Amino acid sequence: MATNASVGYVHDLSGDLRLDRRLVVNVSVLSEGYRLQALHLQYVLQIIFTALTLVASASAAALAPATITACSGSLNPANGCVTIPVVSDTCTNFTGGLSFLNKEVSNVQVPGGFVCSFYEDFGCLNSGVNGHDVAVLTGGSWTMSRVQGIAGTQDFNDKTSSFSCSPV
């Protein structure tokens, strides 16, 4: 039977992993019985390739890191926004490249499945006695002028200096 089939992974120049498929069946030189076998093989290989593509896509999505979006302006349309990878249970200070957000955050988008605490002080410290220096937000889009804090609903607009997120 004149069949040449291969399915493999190829790294392209962008560093992405993608599936590559080549299937050549020269059915003109086959008898009728072998033609049906070759077409059946081609169909089976296409199903396998489709399944491998779905598995590769699902695996890539599962590996995508969670991110938080913090904006000095609006979320939609995006204005002064930056996307920051979430490192679970790690404090992120608005210093260095993020210093433009220090005491300037007006809107945030917290990833689903996470709870994030936003603090007035660097180091994710809750130094206030009345609980008004921390806002605790779950997954979704939030306007910082009306958020849930330890002491109830509060205005946290332009107050954030650090944050920390944890999976729910």
C-alpha positions as a printed NumPy array, in Angstrom:
array([[  0.   ,   0.   ,   0.   ],
       [  1.42 ,   3.429,  -0.953],
       [  0.851,   5.406,   2.254],
       [  3.103,   7.921,   3.964],
       [  1.751,   9.451,   7.175],
       [  3.368,  11.432,   9.953],
       [  2.086,  13.49 ,  12.851],
       [  4.529,  15.422,  14.999],
       [  5.264,  18.516,  17.006],
       [  7.089,  21.448,  15.441],
       [  8.542,  24.477,  17.215],
       [  8.069,  27.588,  15.119],
       [ 10.269,  30.691,  15.338],
       [  7.967,  32.374,  17.89 ],
       [  8.645,  29.538,  20.339],
       [  5.074,  28.237,  20.128],
       [  4.437,  24.518,  20.   ],
       [  2.11 ,  23.442,  17.253],
       [  1.087,  20.155,  15.647],
       [  2.18 ,  19.402,  12.112],
       [  0.412,  16.807,   9.948],
       [  1.363,  15.242,   6.652],
       [ -0.673,  12.476,   5.049],
       [ -0.182,  11.256,   1.498],
       [ -2.189,   8.371,   0.122],
       [ -1.718,   7.49 ,  -3.541],
       [ -4.931,   5.57 ,  -4.073],
       [ -4.673,   5.406,  -7.865],
       [ -2.172,   2.529,  -7.701],
       [ -4.177,   0.46 ,  -5.22 ],
       [ -6.763,  -2.228,  -5.817],
       [-10.327,  -1.54 ,  -4.675],
       [ -9.889,  -3.368,  -1.346],
       [ -6.693,  -1.5  ,  -0.542],
       [ -8.271,   1.804,  -1.588],
       [-10.945,   1.395,   1.078],
       [ -8.273,   0.483,   3.647],
       [ -6.211,   3.526,   2.676],
       [ -9.221,   5.83 ,   2.92 ],
       [-10.146,   4.291,   6.291],
       [ -6.551,   4.814,   7.494],
       [ -6.668,   8.417,   6.307],
       [ -9.96 ,   8.948,   8.199],
       [ -8.574,   7.341,  11.399],
       [ -5.4  ,   9.443,  11.22 ],
       [ -7.471,  12.615,  10.792],
       [ -9.481,  11.723,  13.922],
       [ -6.263,  11.071,  15.856],
       [ -4.777,  14.353,  14.648],
       [ -7.926,  16.249,  15.685],
       [ -7.819,  14.641,  19.137],
       [ -4.121,  15.499,  19.537],
       [ -4.814,  19.084,  18.49 ],
       [ -7.575,  19.392,  21.113],
       [ -5.323,  17.927,  23.824],
       [ -2.473,  20.279,  22.887],
       [ -4.838,  23.284,  22.936],
       [ -6.29 ,  22.313,  26.315],
       [ -2.814,  21.767,  27.756],
       [ -1.634,  25.165,  26.537],
       [ -4.71 ,  26.854,  28.052],
       [ -4.163,  25.104,  31.386],
       [ -0.591,  26.383,  31.464],
       [ -1.588,  29.986,  30.825],
       [ -0.7  ,  32.024,  33.914],
       [ -3.353,  33.915,  35.852],
       [ -3.039,  37.687,  35.542],
       [ -4.486,  40.743,  37.201],
       [ -5.179,  43.933,  35.284],
       [ -4.651,  47.191,  37.18 ],
       [ -5.563,  50.546,  35.652],
       [ -4.909,  54.132,  36.613],
       [ -7.88 ,  54.94 ,  34.361],
       [-10.697,  52.754,  33.073],
       [-10.763,  49.039,  32.264],
       [-13.072,  49.43 ,  29.273],
       [-11.826,  51.101,  27.235],
       [ -8.404,  50.309,  28.671],
       [ -6.645,  53.437,  29.938],
       [ -3.387,  53.297,  31.872],
       [ -3.705,  49.54 ,  32.326],
       [ -1.04 ,  46.927,  32.897],
       [ -1.385,  43.149,  33.097],
       [  0.563,  41.618,  35.983],
       [  1.143,  37.858,  36.426],
       [ -0.336,  36.511,  39.648],
       [  2.186,  34.695,  41.813],
       [  0.084,  32.982,  44.453],
       [  0.529,  34.262,  48.017],
       [  3.285,  36.696,  46.993],
       [  3.188,  40.43 ,  47.671],
       [  3.571,  42.672,  44.614],
       [  4.597,  46.253,  45.354],
       [  3.88 ,  49.086,  42.945],
       [  7.56 ,  50.038,  42.68 ],
       [ 10.098,  49.979,  39.84 ],
       [  8.295,  49.46 ,  36.537],
       [  4.941,  49.477,  38.326],
       [  5.568,  52.712,  40.263],
       [  3.225,  54.664,  37.969],
       [  0.379,  52.697,  39.618],
       [  1.389,  53.563,  43.214],
       [ -1.592,  55.376,  44.785],
       [ -3.117,  55.639,  41.262],
       [ -5.166,  52.426,  40.805],
       [ -8.792,  53.187,  39.894],
       [ -9.938,  49.881,  38.346],
       [ -8.837,  46.252,  38.565],
       [ -9.755,  42.944,  37.041],
       [ -9.12 ,  39.983,  39.34 ],
       [ -8.862,  36.514,  37.729],
       [-11.618,  33.989,  38.445],
       [-10.769,  31.509,  41.176],
       [ -8.648,  34.057,  43.097],
       [ -9.127,  36.448,  45.974],
       [ -6.812,  39.473,  45.981],
       [ -6.086,  41.898,  48.796],
       [ -5.049,  45.448,  47.932],
       [ -3.106,  47.446,  50.532],
       [ -2.428,  51.129,  51.118],
       [  1.114,  50.319,  52.262],
       [  4.019,  48.589,  50.547],
       [  4.747,  45.039,  51.659],
       [  1.071,  44.035,  51.808],
       [  0.845,  45.267,  55.38 ],
       [ -2.419,  45.968,  57.164],
       [ -1.191,  48.633,  59.552],
       [ -4.52 ,  50.335,  60.257],
       [ -6.544,  49.627,  63.338],
       [ -9.918,  50.134,  61.673],
       [ -9.396,  47.918,  58.58 ],
       [ -9.758,  50.765,  56.074],
       [ -6.295,  50.244,  54.574],
       [ -7.058,  46.959,  52.787],
       [ -9.618,  45.954,  50.132],
       [-10.419,  42.275,  49.514],
       [-11.725,  41.424,  46.018],
       [-12.752,  38.184,  44.317],
       [-12.72 ,  37.375,  40.582],
       [-14.257,  40.045,  38.369],
       [-13.958,  43.705,  37.368],
       [-13.894,  46.309,  40.107],
       [-14.04 ,  50.088,  40.348],
       [-11.868,  50.923,  43.347],
       [-14.107,  53.796,  44.481],
       [-16.604,  51.248,  45.829],
       [-15.044,  47.979,  46.991],
       [-15.365,  45.542,  49.857],
       [-12.883,  46.097,  52.646],
       [-12.415,  44.45 ,  56.009],
       [-14.613,  47.134,  57.589],
       [-17.297,  47.056,  54.851],
       [-17.741,  48.953,  51.582],
       [-15.153,  51.67 ,  51.131],
       [-13.533,  54.063,  48.659],
       [-10.109,  52.625,  47.767],
       [ -9.558,  54.768,  44.664],
       [ -5.939,  55.952,  44.282],
       [ -4.87 ,  54.275,  47.549],
       [ -3.208,  50.987,  46.52 ],
       [  0.556,  50.49 ,  46.951],
       [  0.699,  46.66 ,  46.954],
       [ -1.425,  43.542,  46.458],
       [ -1.393,  39.809,  47.037],
       [ -3.597,  37.095,  45.503],
       [ -4.429,  33.536,  46.556],
       [ -6.487,  30.801,  44.907],
       [ -9.976,  30.431,  46.381]])
